Short mmCIF file of C-alpha atoms in Angstrom, two decimals:
data_model
loop_
_atom_site.label_atom_id
_atom_site.label_comp_id
_atom_site.label_asym_id
_atom_site.label_seq_id
_atom_site.Cartn_x
_atom_site.Cartn_y
_atom_site.Cartn_z
CA MET A 206 111.18 50.85 141.50
CA ALA A 207 113.40 52.65 139.01
CA SER A 208 115.44 50.49 136.68
CA ASP A 209 119.21 50.74 136.34
CA GLN A 210 118.65 52.49 133.03
CA ASP A 211 116.38 55.09 134.67
CA LEU A 212 118.90 55.69 137.45
CA ALA A 213 121.68 56.09 134.90
CA GLU A 214 119.59 58.64 133.00
CA LEU A 215 118.87 60.57 136.20
CA GLU A 216 122.57 60.60 137.03
CA ARG A 217 123.40 61.86 133.54
CA ARG A 218 120.86 64.67 133.81
CA SER A 219 122.17 65.59 137.24
CA ASN A 220 125.75 65.75 135.97
CA ASP A 221 124.73 67.83 132.95
CA TYR A 222 122.56 70.25 134.93
CA VAL A 223 123.63 73.87 134.77
CA PRO A 224 121.67 76.19 137.05
CA GLU A 225 120.12 79.34 135.62
CA TYR A 226 121.49 82.37 137.40
CA LYS A 227 119.39 85.50 137.48
CA ALA A 228 121.78 87.59 139.56
CA PRO A 229 124.34 89.72 137.65
CA LEU A 230 127.90 88.47 137.53
CA VAL A 231 128.89 91.66 139.36
CA GLY A 232 126.18 93.73 141.01
CA GLN A 233 125.82 97.45 141.60
CA ARG A 234 127.18 98.97 144.80
CA GLN A 235 124.59 99.15 147.56
CA SER A 236 124.50 100.19 151.18
CA THR A 237 125.73 97.69 153.77
CA GLN A 238 122.48 98.41 155.60
CA ALA A 239 121.06 95.80 153.23
CA LEU A 240 123.29 93.20 154.91
CA VAL A 241 122.03 94.31 158.31
CA ALA A 242 118.47 93.69 157.13
CA GLU A 243 119.42 90.36 155.54
CA TYR A 244 120.79 89.00 158.82
CA ALA A 245 118.21 90.62 161.11
CA GLN A 246 116.66 87.23 161.86
CA ALA A 247 119.93 85.29 162.04
CA ASP A 248 121.66 84.10 165.19
CA PRO A 249 123.22 86.74 167.50
CA VAL A 250 126.79 86.26 166.16
CA TYR A 251 125.78 87.32 162.65
CA ILE A 252 123.48 90.07 163.92
CA HIS A 253 126.30 91.67 165.93
CA LYS A 254 128.81 91.46 163.08
CA THR A 255 126.51 92.74 160.34
CA THR A 256 125.22 95.54 162.56
CA ALA A 257 128.82 96.71 163.03
CA LEU A 258 129.63 96.63 159.29
CA PRO A 259 128.18 100.04 158.28
CA ARG A 260 130.33 101.81 160.87
CA THR A 261 133.43 100.97 158.80
CA TYR A 262 132.17 99.82 155.42
CA SER A 263 129.55 101.95 153.74
CA HIS A 264 128.83 99.83 150.65
CA TYR A 265 129.15 96.36 149.23
CA ARG A 266 128.80 94.74 145.83
CA THR A 267 127.37 91.29 145.22
CA ILE A 268 129.25 88.74 143.10
CA ARG A 269 127.34 85.85 141.52
CA GLY A 270 127.92 82.65 143.47
CA ASP A 271 128.67 80.28 140.60
CA GLY A 272 131.96 78.76 141.72
CA ASN A 273 134.05 81.65 140.40
CA CYS A 274 132.99 84.43 142.78
CA GLY A 275 136.36 84.79 144.54
CA TRP A 276 138.36 84.94 141.32
CA ARG A 277 135.86 87.32 139.73
CA ALA A 278 135.74 89.58 142.80
CA LEU A 279 139.52 89.94 142.88
CA ALA A 280 139.82 90.49 139.12
CA PHE A 281 137.08 93.14 139.21
CA GLY A 282 138.59 94.72 142.31
CA TYR A 283 142.00 94.87 140.61
CA PHE A 284 140.62 96.91 137.69
CA GLU A 285 138.57 99.09 140.01
CA ALA A 286 141.55 99.80 142.28
CA LEU A 287 143.67 100.82 139.28
CA LEU A 288 140.91 103.17 138.15
CA ARG A 289 140.71 104.72 141.63
CA GLN A 290 144.41 105.60 141.45
CA GLY A 291 143.70 107.70 138.38
CA ASP A 292 147.08 107.16 136.71
CA SER A 293 146.79 106.11 133.08
CA SER A 294 150.55 105.52 132.84
CA LYS A 295 150.29 103.02 135.71
CA ILE A 296 147.40 101.22 134.03
CA LEU A 297 149.28 100.94 130.74
CA ALA A 298 152.33 99.69 132.64
CA GLU A 299 150.12 97.01 134.17
CA ALA A 300 148.98 96.00 130.69
CA ALA A 301 152.61 95.52 129.68
CA ARG A 302 153.39 93.62 132.89
CA LEU A 303 150.49 91.20 132.50
CA LYS A 304 151.40 90.64 128.86
CA SER A 305 154.92 89.72 129.97
CA PHE A 306 153.43 86.71 131.77
CA ASN A 307 152.95 85.12 128.32
CA THR A 308 156.54 83.90 128.54
CA LEU A 309 155.74 82.16 131.82
CA LEU A 310 152.58 80.62 130.35
CA ASP A 311 154.62 79.33 127.40
CA SER A 312 157.16 77.77 129.76
CA MET A 313 154.36 75.81 131.45
CA GLY A 314 153.42 74.13 128.18
CA TRP A 315 150.49 76.30 127.07
CA ASN A 316 150.82 77.61 123.54
CA GLU A 317 149.67 81.08 122.59
CA GLU A 318 146.67 79.83 120.62
CA PHE A 319 145.24 78.47 123.87
CA TYR A 320 145.48 81.64 125.95
CA GLU A 321 145.64 84.55 123.47
CA ASP A 322 141.91 85.35 123.68
CA PHE A 323 142.05 85.51 127.49
CA VAL A 324 145.04 87.84 127.36
CA HIS A 325 143.39 89.99 124.70
CA GLU A 326 140.30 90.70 126.82
CA THR A 327 142.40 91.63 129.85
CA LEU A 328 144.73 93.95 127.95
CA GLU A 329 141.91 95.56 125.98
CA LEU A 330 140.05 96.48 129.17
CA LEU A 331 143.22 97.86 130.74
CA LYS A 332 143.94 100.00 127.70
CA LYS A 333 140.38 101.28 127.46
CA THR A 334 140.40 102.07 131.17
CA ALA A 335 143.65 103.98 130.76
CA THR A 336 142.28 106.23 128.02
CA SER A 337 138.77 106.92 129.28
CA ILE A 338 137.14 109.17 131.82
CA ASP A 339 134.93 106.71 133.63
CA ASP A 340 133.34 106.11 137.00
CA GLY A 341 133.70 102.35 136.69
CA THR A 342 130.78 101.77 134.32
CA LEU A 343 133.03 100.39 131.57
CA ILE A 344 134.58 97.84 133.94
CA LEU A 345 131.18 96.84 135.33
CA ASP A 346 129.77 96.35 131.84
CA ARG A 347 132.70 94.16 130.78
CA PHE A 348 132.43 92.02 133.90
CA ASN A 349 128.73 91.47 133.24
CA ASP A 350 129.44 90.20 129.75
CA GLN A 351 129.74 86.45 130.35
CA ALA A 352 132.30 85.75 127.63
CA LYS A 353 134.56 88.71 128.42
CA CYS A 354 134.32 88.20 132.16
CA SER A 355 135.14 84.51 131.85
CA ALA A 356 138.14 85.27 129.64
CA ILE A 357 139.60 87.81 132.07
CA THR A 358 138.91 85.60 135.08
CA TYR A 359 140.53 82.60 133.44
CA HIS A 360 143.55 84.68 132.44
CA PHE A 361 144.04 85.46 136.13
CA LYS A 362 143.67 81.77 136.98
CA LEU A 363 146.29 80.78 134.39
CA ILE A 364 148.78 83.36 135.65
CA THR A 365 148.18 82.16 139.22
CA SER A 366 148.68 78.53 138.26
CA ALA A 367 151.83 79.27 136.26
CA TRP A 368 153.20 81.34 139.14
CA MET A 369 152.59 78.55 141.65
CA ARG A 370 154.17 75.95 139.39
CA SER A 371 157.19 78.19 138.81
CA GLN A 372 157.54 78.52 142.60
CA ALA A 373 156.84 74.85 143.31
CA ALA A 374 159.42 74.59 146.09
CA HIS A 375 157.61 77.32 148.01
CA PHE A 376 154.15 75.77 147.68
CA ALA A 377 154.96 72.04 147.79
CA ASP A 378 154.67 71.71 151.56
CA PHE A 379 151.08 72.97 151.42
CA VAL A 380 149.64 70.62 148.80
CA PRO A 381 148.88 66.87 148.82
CA ASP A 382 151.85 64.68 147.91
CA ARG A 383 153.85 67.89 147.25
CA ASP A 384 152.53 67.74 143.67
CA VAL A 385 152.00 71.43 142.82
CA LYS A 386 151.24 70.77 139.15
CA LEU A 387 148.45 68.32 139.98
CA TYR A 388 147.11 70.63 142.68
CA CYS A 389 146.95 73.53 140.22
CA ALA A 390 145.23 71.40 137.58
CA LYS A 391 142.48 70.43 140.04
CA ASN A 392 142.12 73.55 142.16
CA ILE A 393 143.35 76.55 140.17
CA GLU A 394 142.89 75.84 136.47
CA ALA A 395 139.51 74.11 136.83
CA PHE A 396 137.07 76.88 135.96
CA THR A 397 134.30 76.39 138.52
CA VAL A 398 136.51 75.54 141.51
CA GLU A 399 136.40 78.36 144.04
CA LEU A 400 139.37 80.37 145.18
CA ASP A 401 141.14 78.85 148.20
CA ASN A 402 143.70 80.38 150.56
CA LEU A 403 146.66 79.01 148.63
CA GLY A 404 145.34 80.36 145.35
CA LEU A 405 144.61 83.69 147.00
CA GLN A 406 148.17 83.90 148.29
CA ALA A 407 149.59 83.18 144.83
CA LEU A 408 147.21 85.58 143.09
CA ALA A 409 148.04 88.34 145.58
CA THR A 410 151.77 87.81 145.13
CA ALA A 411 151.86 87.46 141.35
CA ILE A 412 149.30 90.06 140.25
CA VAL A 413 147.61 92.21 142.87
CA ASN A 414 150.36 93.21 145.31
CA LYS A 415 152.82 93.73 142.44
CA ALA A 416 150.39 96.34 141.11
CA GLY A 417 150.64 98.24 144.40
CA ILE A 418 147.21 97.04 145.54
CA ALA A 419 146.51 95.46 148.93
CA ILE A 420 143.87 92.84 149.75
CA ASP A 421 141.73 92.64 152.88
CA VAL A 422 139.52 89.59 153.41
CA LEU A 423 136.83 90.22 156.03
CA TYR A 424 135.39 86.97 157.41
CA LEU A 425 131.70 87.04 158.28
CA ASP A 426 131.39 83.75 160.13
CA ARG A 427 130.77 82.30 163.60
CA SER A 428 134.26 83.08 164.89
CA GLU A 429 134.60 85.04 168.12
CA GLY A 430 134.26 88.81 168.12
CA GLU A 431 131.73 91.54 167.53
CA GLU A 432 133.02 92.46 164.06
CA VAL A 433 134.14 90.73 160.88
CA THR A 434 137.57 89.14 161.22
CA PRO A 435 140.19 90.71 158.89
CA HIS A 436 143.00 88.93 157.09
CA GLN A 437 145.34 91.14 155.09
CA TRP A 438 147.75 90.93 152.17
CA PRO A 439 149.43 94.36 152.38
CA VAL A 440 151.88 96.08 150.04
CA PHE A 441 155.43 96.57 151.37
CA ASP A 442 158.13 99.01 150.39
CA ALA A 443 161.80 98.15 149.88
CA ASP A 444 162.39 98.34 153.64
CA ASN A 445 159.52 95.97 154.37
CA ASN A 446 157.27 98.72 155.72
CA VAL A 447 153.53 98.44 155.05
CA LEU A 448 152.38 101.05 152.54
CA ASP A 449 149.09 102.91 152.52
CA ALA A 450 147.86 101.36 149.28
CA PRO A 451 144.52 101.15 147.46
CA THR A 452 142.78 98.05 148.76
CA ILE A 453 140.46 95.36 147.44
CA ARG A 454 138.14 94.40 150.30
CA LEU A 455 136.53 90.98 150.09
CA LEU A 456 133.60 90.04 152.30
CA TYR A 457 133.86 86.29 152.86
CA ARG A 458 130.89 84.29 153.97
CA PRO A 459 131.53 80.53 154.06
CA GLY A 460 131.73 79.46 150.44
CA HIS A 461 131.18 82.90 148.93
CA TYR A 462 132.92 86.23 148.26
CA ASP A 463 131.45 89.71 147.75
CA LEU A 464 133.17 93.12 147.65
CA LEU A 465 133.18 95.69 150.47
CA TYR A 466 133.91 99.41 150.29
CA LYS A 467 134.80 102.11 152.76
CA ALA A 468 133.35 105.57 152.24
CA GLU A 469 136.72 106.87 151.02
CA ASP A 470 136.81 104.19 148.32
CA ILE A 471 133.58 105.58 146.88
CA SER A 472 134.92 109.12 147.17
CA ASP A 473 138.14 108.18 145.37
CA MET A 474 136.13 106.65 142.55
CA SER A 475 133.96 109.74 142.11
CA ILE A 476 136.84 112.24 141.95
CA SER A 477 139.52 110.17 140.25
CA SER A 478 140.93 111.48 136.99
CA LEU A 479 143.45 109.78 134.79
CA SER A 480 146.73 111.57 134.40
CA ASN A 481 150.03 111.26 132.65
CA PRO A 482 152.27 113.69 130.79
CA GLU A 483 150.15 113.52 127.64
CA ILE A 484 146.64 112.75 128.89
CA ARG A 485 145.45 115.27 131.43
CA LEU A 486 141.84 115.32 132.54
CA VAL A 487 140.74 118.69 133.77
CA SER A 488 137.30 119.37 135.17
CA ASN A 489 137.64 123.17 134.82
CA PRO A 490 139.82 124.00 131.81
CA THR A 491 141.32 127.50 131.92
CA ILE A 492 140.76 129.51 128.76
CA ILE A 493 143.01 132.54 128.40
CA SER A 494 141.00 135.70 127.66
CA SER A 495 141.54 137.71 124.52
CA GLU A 496 140.93 141.29 123.48
CA ASN A 497 139.44 139.99 120.24
CA PRO A 498 135.63 139.84 120.72
CA ALA A 499 135.48 136.82 118.43
CA TYR A 500 137.40 134.93 121.09
CA SER A 501 135.46 136.14 124.14
CA TRP A 502 132.82 134.21 126.03
CA ASP A 503 130.44 134.75 128.88
CA MET A 504 129.74 131.98 131.39
CA GLU A 505 126.37 133.54 132.22
CA THR A 506 125.06 133.83 128.65
CA SER A 507 126.71 130.93 126.87
CA GLU A 508 124.38 127.95 126.58
CA ASP A 509 127.29 125.66 126.02
CA MET A 510 130.92 126.15 126.97
CA TRP A 511 131.90 124.49 123.70
CA GLU A 512 130.08 127.12 121.66
CA ALA A 513 132.24 129.76 123.32
CA ILE A 514 135.61 128.18 122.46
CA PRO A 515 136.69 129.52 119.05
CA GLY A 516 138.98 127.76 116.69
CA PHE A 517 137.52 124.26 116.76
CA SER A 518 136.84 122.63 113.44
CA TYR A 519 137.53 119.34 111.77
CA GLY A 520 137.20 120.92 108.37
CA GLY A 521 140.21 120.14 106.23
CA MET A 522 141.14 117.02 108.19
CA PRO A 523 141.51 114.20 105.64
CA PHE A 524 140.81 111.58 108.30
CA ALA A 525 137.98 113.42 110.05
CA GLU A 526 134.87 111.78 108.67
CA GLU A 527 136.15 108.22 108.88
CA HIS A 528 137.53 108.71 112.38
CA PHE A 529 134.58 110.53 113.89
CA LYS A 530 131.86 108.40 112.32
CA SER A 531 133.45 105.15 113.42
CA GLU A 532 133.77 106.24 117.05
CA PRO A 533 132.10 109.56 117.98
CA ILE A 534 133.80 111.33 120.84
CA SER A 535 131.70 113.03 123.49
CA PRO A 536 132.78 116.45 124.74
CA ILE A 537 133.86 114.89 128.03
CA LYS A 538 135.73 111.91 126.62
CA GLY A 539 137.17 113.80 123.68
CA ALA A 540 138.45 116.80 125.58
CA LEU A 541 141.00 115.03 127.69
CA SER A 542 142.91 118.25 128.03
CA LEU A 543 142.32 121.83 126.99
CA ALA A 544 145.11 124.34 127.29
CA ALA A 545 145.06 127.80 125.79
CA THR A 546 148.50 128.40 124.31
CA GLY A 547 147.82 131.82 122.83
CA GLN A 548 145.20 133.98 121.25
CA ASP A 549 144.90 131.90 118.10
CA THR A 550 145.73 128.36 119.20
CA LEU A 551 144.12 125.77 121.43
CA SER A 552 145.57 122.31 122.04
CA LEU A 553 143.35 119.24 122.30
CA ALA A 554 145.28 116.20 123.57
CA ALA A 555 142.87 113.58 122.30
CA THR A 556 145.24 110.66 122.64
CA ALA A 557 148.64 110.04 124.12
CA GLU A 558 150.08 109.07 120.74
CA SER A 559 148.50 111.74 118.56
CA PRO A 560 147.74 115.12 120.11
CA LEU A 561 145.77 117.54 117.97
CA THR A 562 146.54 121.23 117.56
CA VAL A 563 143.56 123.31 116.51
CA GLN A 564 144.47 126.51 114.67
CA ALA A 565 142.11 129.48 114.71
CA ALA A 566 143.01 130.81 111.25
CA SER A 567 139.28 130.90 110.48
CA PRO A 568 137.51 131.00 113.85
CA ARG A 569 134.61 128.57 114.07
CA LEU A 570 132.21 127.76 116.84
CA ILE A 571 131.31 124.16 117.53
CA GLU A 572 128.60 122.25 119.29
CA PRO A 573 128.77 118.63 120.52
CA SER A 574 126.66 116.15 118.64
CA ARG A 575 126.25 112.38 118.81
CA VAL A 576 124.39 112.30 115.47
CA ASP A 577 126.81 113.49 112.80
CA GLY A 578 129.99 113.04 114.77
CA PRO A 579 131.32 114.95 117.74
CA PHE A 580 130.78 118.44 116.30
CA ARG A 581 128.24 120.15 114.08
CA ILE A 582 127.95 123.72 112.83
CA THR A 583 125.65 125.88 114.94
CA PRO A 584 123.55 128.84 113.82
CA LYS A 585 126.00 131.11 115.66
CA GLN A 586 128.86 129.63 113.70
CA GLN A 587 127.04 130.07 110.40
CA GLU A 588 126.31 133.68 111.23
CA PHE A 589 129.92 134.30 112.22
CA ASP A 590 131.27 132.62 109.08
CA GLU A 591 129.00 134.67 106.82
CA MET A 592 130.11 137.85 108.57
CA GLN A 593 133.79 136.96 108.25
CA ARG A 594 133.78 135.27 104.86
CA SER A 595 134.73 138.39 102.93
CA SER A 596 137.41 139.58 105.31
CA VAL A 597 138.88 136.52 107.07
CA GLN A 598 139.99 133.72 104.75
CA PRO A 599 142.71 131.15 105.35
CA GLU A 600 145.78 131.12 103.20
CA GLN A 601 145.64 128.79 100.22
CA GLY A 602 146.33 125.25 101.40
CA GLU A 603 146.02 126.17 105.07
CA THR A 604 143.79 123.91 107.12
CA ASP A 605 141.97 124.56 110.36
CA VAL A 606 143.38 121.52 112.10
CA LYS A 607 146.79 119.98 111.80
CA ARG A 608 148.37 116.89 113.32
CA GLU A 609 151.67 117.23 115.10
#
């Protein structure tokens, strides 16, 4: 028979045990046919409901079941829904709005040193999402980094808790002893306590719906019906009409949340492009033709579109080497917008704050490279430069690229 000391040691080990999870924090999208196969041997209620899923929902994404799956699913879905809208101005506005919650966090007694790292990770991902052309890979990578994912998730929990406490009169009737602060401490702020209906309501109101994003929770349980049971948190306009808004779809199985997608959600993700007055993503930039053969190009013979665009050079840019070596820009991510403004000028809007104007005083041909920076001189360019060196020279002090 085990002694009291042995039992105490077993209890200590049990309390200290942390399971090893092999599943990713957020999985890749996969067909909902996988759910049909998973429940093929279940009871008829689950068989009927999972069999019906693919008719409406084409894909789903697993979320690790570690006590934070609901919070993580909604936080990930929030970023993904913003990306699907393709509006960088909206994403940056969301970054400013979430930062404004710092005042509310302060009013609840949390000082900035406590929450600043959580806020930083959230805002950094929003800003990177706003200035990148991405299919969601960046967001998925961040949410599979344990430290970054935990920081963002906990930021959402803190905002939710602060919101509930600031609206205590509204929530008091739904919590034990009408003590909203105690309820939040035990059920919202505690890191491994799963999302409940009250927390979901507060999170939807404070963060998700305010961003113009709806939430659908689809219950896969033993309730009546041949399909999953929906529960919705829609977005309303000023006249209280339900808007057709981008939607986070949660698949709820008792004790666990995953993400669901309709076919149009996947389509929106694949074709979305970020846009605002200064950052315009164009899949087929229009290059105005020129009578000058040095500026002409042939789609059939050019090996690389970039080799056919004259006037690109970072020669003469005092900041070029430091900037490009620290963070090389790929042709896709660097060329956020190309617009031919005349025979001798092309405009490259690389960032919202600092557009570049590339002058063609000494036409140069460029080729993308991830080795020496974004561009390197090609044999064609060398040949052209040698041919033009004696006849085409820039004015003294003139540079190929200038900042506006």
